[in-house]
Amino acid sequence: AGAETVKRAVELDLASRFQESLVCYQEGIDLLLQVVKGTGRAAAGRAGEGQFGSRLLQPDFFSDGKYHKQIRIEDNATGFSYEKVFQEYLTEILSEVWVEDPYIRNVHQASRYSLYNFLRFCEMLVKGPCKVKTIHLLTSYDEGSGRTQQISGLEEIQQSLRNYGVTLNIAFSSSIHDREIRFNNGWMIKIGRGLDYFKKPLGRFSIGYCDFDLRPCHETTVDVFHTKHTKKM
């Protein structure tokens, strides 16, 4: 049964039906693990033979029972707008999002446009096809005089989202360091640089200023996980 379920998962994967294939992979592996517990590793090895065996052994496909996909963004690479990175995971059942990023701060920092980046991320969620109703942001306070502008900017985003029926909950912490985004449909995305992986545009009228698919990126890594046991922040 486990072998047939995983075989079906491969077929769905090849058909680009990724959400359904993920469920089948999880169910199939659960069944195969039962074989391991019941008859030992030898039986599990026999059950894992066949056309799908090499797929299961890929170290970055499943890690500790979690789906794991990694995207490496090279320095100056383009084509990595938020829509391209996140769109696959914005399913219709998505209604709540948690963003943990310590640097959602002042737009006037020398190399950061973090508040604008967060706003663009929120715009993507509003457009759908997901039906996001609540966004939770955990970040750190800007330093010095920038704090007032940071809070003002976030409150303006909060009010604007309210006009679209979306609640933005804002919290601050002086000790956070991790950068991750969690969706209540089970997906979790960790980006090495957080939402701030785009380079500063060459000018206000240069290609890539408006279209982030054309904006060069800093080098970073995007790790995508899915687990039935993802806990909220």
PDB file of C-alpha atoms in Angstrom:
ATOM      1  CA  ALA A   1       0.000   0.000   0.000  1.00  0.00           C
ATOM      2  CA  GLY A   2       2.852   2.369   0.836  1.00  0.00           C
ATOM      3  CA  ALA A   3       4.578   1.656  -2.466  1.00  0.00           C
ATOM      4  CA  GLU A   4       1.400   2.257  -4.458  1.00  0.00           C
ATOM      5  CA  THR A   5       0.736   5.521  -2.597  1.00  0.00           C
ATOM      6  CA  VAL A   6       4.228   6.841  -3.285  1.00  0.00           C
ATOM      7  CA  LYS A   7       3.957   5.731  -6.928  1.00  0.00           C
ATOM      8  CA  ARG A   8       0.761   7.760  -7.184  1.00  0.00           C
ATOM      9  CA  ALA A   9       2.585  10.712  -5.586  1.00  0.00           C
ATOM     10  CA  VAL A  10       5.267  10.571  -8.290  1.00  0.00           C
ATOM     11  CA  GLU A  11       2.597  10.573 -11.003  1.00  0.00           C
ATOM     12  CA  LEU A  12       0.946  13.637  -9.448  1.00  0.00           C
ATOM     13  CA  ASP A  13       4.344  15.318  -9.076  1.00  0.00           C
ATOM     14  CA  LEU A  14       5.150  14.805 -12.754  1.00  0.00           C
ATOM     15  CA  ALA A  15       1.734  16.263 -13.601  1.00  0.00           C
ATOM     16  CA  SER A  16       2.631  19.398 -11.559  1.00  0.00           C
ATOM     17  CA  ARG A  17      -0.141  18.644  -9.065  1.00  0.00           C
ATOM     18  CA  PHE A  18       2.202  19.430  -6.202  1.00  0.00           C
ATOM     19  CA  GLN A  19      -0.243  19.840  -3.322  1.00  0.00           C
ATOM     20  CA  GLU A  20      -1.881  16.464  -3.990  1.00  0.00           C
ATOM     21  CA  SER A  21       1.471  14.771  -4.549  1.00  0.00           C
ATOM     22  CA  LEU A  22       2.768  16.080  -1.225  1.00  0.00           C
ATOM     23  CA  VAL A  23      -0.148  14.507   0.636  1.00  0.00           C
ATOM     24  CA  CYS A  24       0.463  11.179  -1.126  1.00  0.00           C
ATOM     25  CA  TYR A  25       4.189  11.313  -0.366  1.00  0.00           C
ATOM     26  CA  GLN A  26       3.451  11.863   3.319  1.00  0.00           C
ATOM     27  CA  GLU A  27       0.882   9.073   3.490  1.00  0.00           C
ATOM     28  CA  GLY A  28       3.103   6.698   1.538  1.00  0.00           C
ATOM     29  CA  ILE A  29       6.121   7.327   3.731  1.00  0.00           C
ATOM     30  CA  ASP A  30       4.001   6.872   6.857  1.00  0.00           C
ATOM     31  CA  LEU A  31       2.980   3.452   5.523  1.00  0.00           C
ATOM     32  CA  LEU A  32       6.574   2.545   4.668  1.00  0.00           C
ATOM     33  CA  LEU A  33       7.719   3.584   8.147  1.00  0.00           C
ATOM     34  CA  GLN A  34       5.173   1.172   9.581  1.00  0.00           C
ATOM     35  CA  VAL A  35       6.886  -1.551   7.544  1.00  0.00           C
ATOM     36  CA  VAL A  36      10.234  -0.507   9.028  1.00  0.00           C
ATOM     37  CA  LYS A  37       8.867  -0.769  12.553  1.00  0.00           C
ATOM     38  CA  GLY A  38       7.154  -4.081  11.890  1.00  0.00           C
ATOM     39  CA  THR A  39       9.676  -6.065   9.846  1.00  0.00           C
ATOM     40  CA  GLY A  40      13.000  -4.219  10.089  1.00  0.00           C
ATOM     41  CA  ARG A  41      15.139  -2.316   7.646  1.00  0.00           C
ATOM     42  CA  ALA A  42      15.467  -5.197   5.180  1.00  0.00           C
ATOM     43  CA  ALA A  43      11.749  -5.282   4.515  1.00  0.00           C
ATOM     44  CA  ALA A  44      11.696  -1.522   4.237  1.00  0.00           C
ATOM     45  CA  GLY A  45      14.474  -1.672   1.655  1.00  0.00           C
ATOM     46  CA  ARG A  46      12.489  -4.118  -0.477  1.00  0.00           C
ATOM     47  CA  ALA A  47       9.389  -1.955  -0.204  1.00  0.00           C
ATOM     48  CA  GLY A  48      11.400   1.073  -1.302  1.00  0.00           C
ATOM     49  CA  GLU A  49      12.780  -0.513  -4.485  1.00  0.00           C
ATOM     50  CA  GLY A  50      11.439   0.514  -7.862  1.00  0.00           C
ATOM     51  CA  GLN A  51      11.164   3.588 -10.004  1.00  0.00           C
ATOM     52  CA  PHE A  52      10.406   5.882  -7.051  1.00  0.00           C
ATOM     53  CA  GLY A  53      13.266   4.752  -4.794  1.00  0.00           C
ATOM     54  CA  SER A  54      15.851   7.323  -5.860  1.00  0.00           C
ATOM     55  CA  ARG A  55      13.344  10.147  -5.386  1.00  0.00           C
ATOM     56  CA  LEU A  56      12.819   9.235  -1.734  1.00  0.00           C
ATOM     57  CA  LEU A  57      16.547   9.153  -1.100  1.00  0.00           C
ATOM     58  CA  GLN A  58      17.135  12.712  -2.206  1.00  0.00           C
ATOM     59  CA  PRO A  59      18.354  14.365   1.015  1.00  0.00           C
ATOM     60  CA  ASP A  60      16.593  17.680   0.428  1.00  0.00           C
ATOM     61  CA  PHE A  61      13.197  16.273  -0.522  1.00  0.00           C
ATOM     62  CA  PHE A  62      12.173  15.076   2.917  1.00  0.00           C
ATOM     63  CA  SER A  63      13.943  16.031   6.137  1.00  0.00           C
ATOM     64  CA  ASP A  64      12.794  14.716   9.523  1.00  0.00           C
ATOM     65  CA  GLY A  65       9.381  13.966   8.077  1.00  0.00           C
ATOM     66  CA  LYS A  66       9.078  17.395   6.447  1.00  0.00           C
ATOM     67  CA  TYR A  67       8.905  18.326   2.795  1.00  0.00           C
ATOM     68  CA  HIS A  68      11.946  20.461   1.982  1.00  0.00           C
ATOM     69  CA  LYS A  69      12.674  22.443  -1.157  1.00  0.00           C
ATOM     70  CA  GLN A  70      15.611  24.814  -1.499  1.00  0.00           C
ATOM     71  CA  ILE A  71      16.006  27.696  -3.943  1.00  0.00           C
ATOM     72  CA  ARG A  72      19.413  29.326  -4.322  1.00  0.00           C
ATOM     73  CA  ILE A  73      19.312  32.904  -5.555  1.00  0.00           C
ATOM     74  CA  GLU A  74      22.620  34.016  -7.038  1.00  0.00           C
ATOM     75  CA  ASP A  75      24.020  37.520  -6.724  1.00  0.00           C
ATOM     76  CA  ASN A  76      22.425  39.861  -9.300  1.00  0.00           C
ATOM     77  CA  ALA A  77      19.919  37.188 -10.361  1.00  0.00           C
ATOM     78  CA  THR A  78      16.509  38.365 -11.585  1.00  0.00           C
ATOM     79  CA  GLY A  79      13.126  36.676 -11.843  1.00  0.00           C
ATOM     80  CA  PHE A  80      12.562  36.208  -8.108  1.00  0.00           C
ATOM     81  CA  SER A  81       9.677  38.527  -7.292  1.00  0.00           C
ATOM     82  CA  TYR A  82       7.524  37.622  -4.296  1.00  0.00           C
ATOM     83  CA  GLU A  83       4.895  36.306  -6.696  1.00  0.00           C
ATOM     84  CA  LYS A  84       7.380  33.879  -8.257  1.00  0.00           C
ATOM     85  CA  VAL A  85       8.715  32.684  -4.881  1.00  0.00           C
ATOM     86  CA  PHE A  86       5.426  32.414  -2.954  1.00  0.00           C
ATOM     87  CA  GLN A  87       2.658  31.934  -5.529  1.00  0.00           C
ATOM     88  CA  GLU A  88       2.784  28.142  -5.448  1.00  0.00           C
ATOM     89  CA  TYR A  89       1.920  28.145  -1.737  1.00  0.00           C
ATOM     90  CA  LEU A  90      -0.908  30.713  -1.766  1.00  0.00           C
ATOM     91  CA  THR A  91      -3.689  28.147  -1.905  1.00  0.00           C
ATOM     92  CA  GLU A  92      -7.354  28.993  -1.498  1.00  0.00           C
ATOM     93  CA  ILE A  93      -7.444  27.608   2.049  1.00  0.00           C
ATOM     94  CA  LEU A  94      -4.762  30.053   3.219  1.00  0.00           C
ATOM     95  CA  SER A  95      -6.309  32.569   5.622  1.00  0.00           C
ATOM     96  CA  GLU A  96      -3.620  33.442   8.191  1.00  0.00           C
ATOM     97  CA  VAL A  97       0.054  34.397   7.826  1.00  0.00           C
ATOM     98  CA  TRP A  98       2.880  34.873  10.335  1.00  0.00           C
ATOM     99  CA  VAL A  99       5.893  36.982   9.346  1.00  0.00           C
ATOM    100  CA  GLU A 100       8.952  37.052  11.586  1.00  0.00           C
ATOM    101  CA  ASP A 101      11.602  39.450  10.297  1.00  0.00           C
ATOM    102  CA  PRO A 102      13.713  41.703  12.550  1.00  0.00           C
ATOM    103  CA  TYR A 103      14.334  44.312   9.845  1.00  0.00           C
ATOM    104  CA  ILE A 104      10.922  45.609   8.758  1.00  0.00           C
ATOM    105  CA  ARG A 105      12.141  49.119   9.382  1.00  0.00           C
ATOM    106  CA  ASN A 106      12.645  52.652   8.111  1.00  0.00           C
ATOM    107  CA  VAL A 107      12.456  53.200   4.336  1.00  0.00           C
ATOM    108  CA  HIS A 108      15.288  55.739   4.529  1.00  0.00           C
ATOM    109  CA  GLN A 109      18.025  53.330   5.588  1.00  0.00           C
ATOM    110  CA  ALA A 110      20.948  53.388   3.175  1.00  0.00           C
ATOM    111  CA  SER A 111      20.338  50.013   1.546  1.00  0.00           C
ATOM    112  CA  ARG A 112      16.956  48.899   2.861  1.00  0.00           C
ATOM    113  CA  TYR A 113      13.447  49.343   1.567  1.00  0.00           C
ATOM    114  CA  SER A 114      12.022  46.926   4.118  1.00  0.00           C
ATOM    115  CA  LEU A 115       8.725  48.677   4.827  1.00  0.00           C
ATOM    116  CA  TYR A 116       8.019  48.911   1.109  1.00  0.00           C
ATOM    117  CA  ASN A 117       9.005  45.265   0.701  1.00  0.00           C
ATOM    118  CA  PHE A 118       6.596  44.257   3.452  1.00  0.00           C
ATOM    119  CA  LEU A 119       3.881  46.358   1.819  1.00  0.00           C
ATOM    120  CA  ARG A 120       4.519  44.628  -1.516  1.00  0.00           C
ATOM    121  CA  PHE A 121       4.314  41.243   0.248  1.00  0.00           C
ATOM    122  CA  CYS A 122       0.950  42.249   1.738  1.00  0.00           C
ATOM    123  CA  GLU A 123      -0.285  43.389  -1.682  1.00  0.00           C
ATOM    124  CA  MET A 124       0.504  39.936  -3.040  1.00  0.00           C
ATOM    125  CA  LEU A 125      -1.580  38.336  -0.264  1.00  0.00           C
ATOM    126  CA  VAL A 126      -4.498  40.687  -0.910  1.00  0.00           C
ATOM    127  CA  LYS A 127      -4.544  39.820  -4.629  1.00  0.00           C
ATOM    128  CA  GLY A 128      -5.061  36.131  -3.878  1.00  0.00           C
ATOM    129  CA  PRO A 129      -6.072  33.508  -4.916  1.00  0.00           C
ATOM    130  CA  CYS A 130      -5.791  32.965  -1.154  1.00  0.00           C
ATOM    131  CA  LYS A 131      -8.328  34.508   1.232  1.00  0.00           C
ATOM    132  CA  VAL A 132      -6.013  35.941   3.868  1.00  0.00           C
ATOM    133  CA  LYS A 133      -7.858  37.536   6.772  1.00  0.00           C
ATOM    134  CA  THR A 134      -5.074  37.955   9.338  1.00  0.00           C
ATOM    135  CA  ILE A 135      -1.365  38.795   9.094  1.00  0.00           C
ATOM    136  CA  HIS A 136       0.873  38.657  12.172  1.00  0.00           C
ATOM    137  CA  LEU A 137       4.129  40.625  12.019  1.00  0.00           C
ATOM    138  CA  LEU A 138       6.910  40.218  14.560  1.00  0.00           C
ATOM    139  CA  THR A 139       9.843  42.573  14.043  1.00  0.00           C
ATOM    140  CA  SER A 140      12.260  44.734  16.012  1.00  0.00           C
ATOM    141  CA  TYR A 141      12.179  48.461  16.655  1.00  0.00           C
ATOM    142  CA  ASP A 142      14.186  50.759  14.438  1.00  0.00           C
ATOM    143  CA  GLU A 143      16.992  52.563  16.200  1.00  0.00           C
ATOM    144  CA  GLY A 144      16.970  56.217  17.152  1.00  0.00           C
ATOM    145  CA  SER A 145      14.747  58.686  15.329  1.00  0.00           C
ATOM    146  CA  GLY A 146      13.720  56.081  12.741  1.00  0.00           C
ATOM    147  CA  ARG A 147      11.381  54.397  15.227  1.00  0.00           C
ATOM    148  CA  THR A 148       8.651  57.017  14.841  1.00  0.00           C
ATOM    149  CA  GLN A 149       8.633  56.701  11.043  1.00  0.00           C
ATOM    150  CA  GLN A 150       8.730  52.898  11.312  1.00  0.00           C
ATOM    151  CA  ILE A 151       5.658  52.793  13.547  1.00  0.00           C
ATOM    152  CA  SER A 152       3.865  55.375  11.409  1.00  0.00           C
ATOM    153  CA  GLY A 153       4.550  53.364   8.245  1.00  0.00           C
ATOM    154  CA  LEU A 154       3.360  50.102   9.776  1.00  0.00           C
ATOM    155  CA  GLU A 155       0.198  51.735  11.094  1.00  0.00           C
ATOM    156  CA  GLU A 156      -0.518  53.109   7.630  1.00  0.00           C
ATOM    157  CA  ILE A 157      -0.134  49.604   6.154  1.00  0.00           C
ATOM    158  CA  GLN A 158      -2.363  48.297   8.945  1.00  0.00           C
ATOM    159  CA  GLN A 159      -5.111  50.802   8.132  1.00  0.00           C
ATOM    160  CA  SER A 160      -4.866  50.169   4.403  1.00  0.00           C
ATOM    161  CA  LEU A 161      -5.173  46.409   4.907  1.00  0.00           C
ATOM    162  CA  ARG A 162      -8.226  46.974   7.079  1.00  0.00           C
ATOM    163  CA  ASN A 163      -9.930  48.519   4.053  1.00  0.00           C
ATOM    164  CA  TYR A 164      -9.517  45.142   2.326  1.00  0.00           C
ATOM    165  CA  GLY A 165     -10.856  43.152   5.268  1.00  0.00           C
ATOM    166  CA  VAL A 166      -7.407  42.059   6.458  1.00  0.00           C
ATOM    167  CA  THR A 167      -6.227  42.482  10.058  1.00  0.00           C
ATOM    168  CA  LEU A 168      -2.539  43.206  10.633  1.00  0.00           C
ATOM    169  CA  ASN A 169      -1.289  42.425  14.140  1.00  0.00           C
ATOM    170  CA  ILE A 170       2.068  44.078  14.896  1.00  0.00           C
ATOM    171  CA  ALA A 171       4.440  43.019  17.691  1.00  0.00           C
ATOM    172  CA  PHE A 172       8.007  44.035  18.495  1.00  0.00           C
ATOM    173  CA  SER A 173      10.857  42.069  20.031  1.00  0.00           C
ATOM    174  CA  SER A 174      14.430  43.072  20.826  1.00  0.00           C
ATOM    175  CA  SER A 175      15.711  39.506  20.717  1.00  0.00           C
ATOM    176  CA  ILE A 176      14.460  38.011  17.434  1.00  0.00           C
ATOM    177  CA  HIS A 177      17.029  36.978  14.834  1.00  0.00           C
ATOM    178  CA  ASP A 178      15.283  34.357  12.699  1.00  0.00           C
ATOM    179  CA  ARG A 179      13.531  35.234   9.471  1.00  0.00           C
ATOM    180  CA  GLU A 180      10.614  33.036   8.513  1.00  0.00           C
ATOM    181  CA  ILE A 181       7.122  33.153   7.075  1.00  0.00           C
ATOM    182  CA  ARG A 182       4.423  30.663   8.058  1.00  0.00           C
ATOM    183  CA  PHE A 183       1.104  29.975   6.357  1.00  0.00           C
ATOM    184  CA  ASN A 184      -1.774  28.224   8.101  1.00  0.00           C
ATOM    185  CA  ASN A 185      -2.037  25.785   5.195  1.00  0.00           C
ATOM    186  CA  GLY A 186       1.159  24.156   6.523  1.00  0.00           C
ATOM    187  CA  TRP A 187       3.834  25.891   4.432  1.00  0.00           C
ATOM    188  CA  MET A 188       6.834  27.591   5.997  1.00  0.00           C
ATOM    189  CA  ILE A 189       9.369  29.651   4.037  1.00  0.00           C
ATOM    190  CA  LYS A 190      12.736  30.720   5.414  1.00  0.00           C
ATOM    191  CA  ILE A 191      14.743  33.268   3.433  1.00  0.00           C
ATOM    192  CA  GLY A 192      18.294  33.977   4.536  1.00  0.00           C
ATOM    193  CA  ARG A 193      17.861  37.730   4.051  1.00  0.00           C
ATOM    194  CA  GLY A 194      14.177  37.839   4.938  1.00  0.00           C
ATOM    195  CA  LEU A 195      11.976  39.912   2.636  1.00  0.00           C
ATOM    196  CA  ASP A 196      14.870  42.280   1.977  1.00  0.00           C
ATOM    197  CA  TYR A 197      16.694  40.292  -0.716  1.00  0.00           C
ATOM    198  CA  PHE A 198      16.319  42.833  -3.519  1.00  0.00           C
ATOM    199  CA  LYS A 199      19.094  45.256  -4.390  1.00  0.00           C
ATOM    200  CA  LYS A 200      18.604  48.996  -4.373  1.00  0.00           C
ATOM    201  CA  PRO A 201      17.415  50.180  -7.820  1.00  0.00           C
ATOM    202  CA  LEU A 202      19.893  52.219  -9.862  1.00  0.00           C
ATOM    203  CA  GLY A 203      17.370  55.046 -10.099  1.00  0.00           C
ATOM    204  CA  ARG A 204      13.688  55.851  -9.860  1.00  0.00           C
ATOM    205  CA  PHE A 205      13.324  55.446 -13.630  1.00  0.00           C
ATOM    206  CA  SER A 206      15.507  52.357 -14.106  1.00  0.00           C
ATOM    207  CA  ILE A 207      14.204  48.970 -15.217  1.00  0.00           C
ATOM    208  CA  GLY A 208      13.334  46.921 -12.165  1.00  0.00           C
ATOM    209  CA  TYR A 209      12.208  49.842 -10.034  1.00  0.00           C
ATOM    210  CA  CYS A 210       8.538  48.838 -10.316  1.00  0.00           C
ATOM    211  CA  ASP A 211       8.687  45.235 -11.567  1.00  0.00           C
ATOM    212  CA  PHE A 212      10.503  43.123  -8.993  1.00  0.00           C
ATOM    213  CA  ASP A 213      10.930  40.270 -11.466  1.00  0.00           C
ATOM    214  CA  LEU A 214      13.423  42.591 -13.185  1.00  0.00           C
ATOM    215  CA  ARG A 215      15.093  43.755  -9.955  1.00  0.00           C
ATOM    216  CA  PRO A 216      18.556  42.228  -9.281  1.00  0.00           C
ATOM    217  CA  CYS A 217      18.787  40.252  -6.038  1.00  0.00           C
ATOM    218  CA  HIS A 218      21.338  39.789  -3.310  1.00  0.00           C
ATOM    219  CA  GLU A 219      22.664  36.251  -2.962  1.00  0.00           C
ATOM    220  CA  THR A 220      20.481  34.272  -0.575  1.00  0.00           C
ATOM    221  CA  THR A 221      18.804  30.919   0.006  1.00  0.00           C
ATOM    222  CA  VAL A 222      15.076  30.179   0.208  1.00  0.00           C
ATOM    223  CA  ASP A 223      14.091  27.046   2.153  1.00  0.00           C
ATOM    224  CA  VAL A 224      10.509  25.804   1.876  1.00  0.00           C
ATOM    225  CA  PHE A 225       9.077  23.291   4.329  1.00  0.00           C
ATOM    226  CA  HIS A 226       5.743  21.618   4.795  1.00  0.00           C
ATOM    227  CA  THR A 227       4.746  19.618   7.816  1.00  0.00           C
ATOM    228  CA  LYS A 228       1.537  18.498   9.458  1.00  0.00           C
ATOM    229  CA  HIS A 229       2.973  19.684  12.758  1.00  0.00           C
ATOM    230  CA  THR A 230       4.096  23.229  11.923  1.00  0.00           C
ATOM    231  CA  LYS A 231       3.613  25.287  15.070  1.00  0.00           C
ATOM    232  CA  LYS A 232       2.670  28.937  15.007  1.00  0.00           C
ATOM    233  CA  MET A 233       5.090  31.624  16.141  1.00  0.00           C
TER     234      MET A 233
END
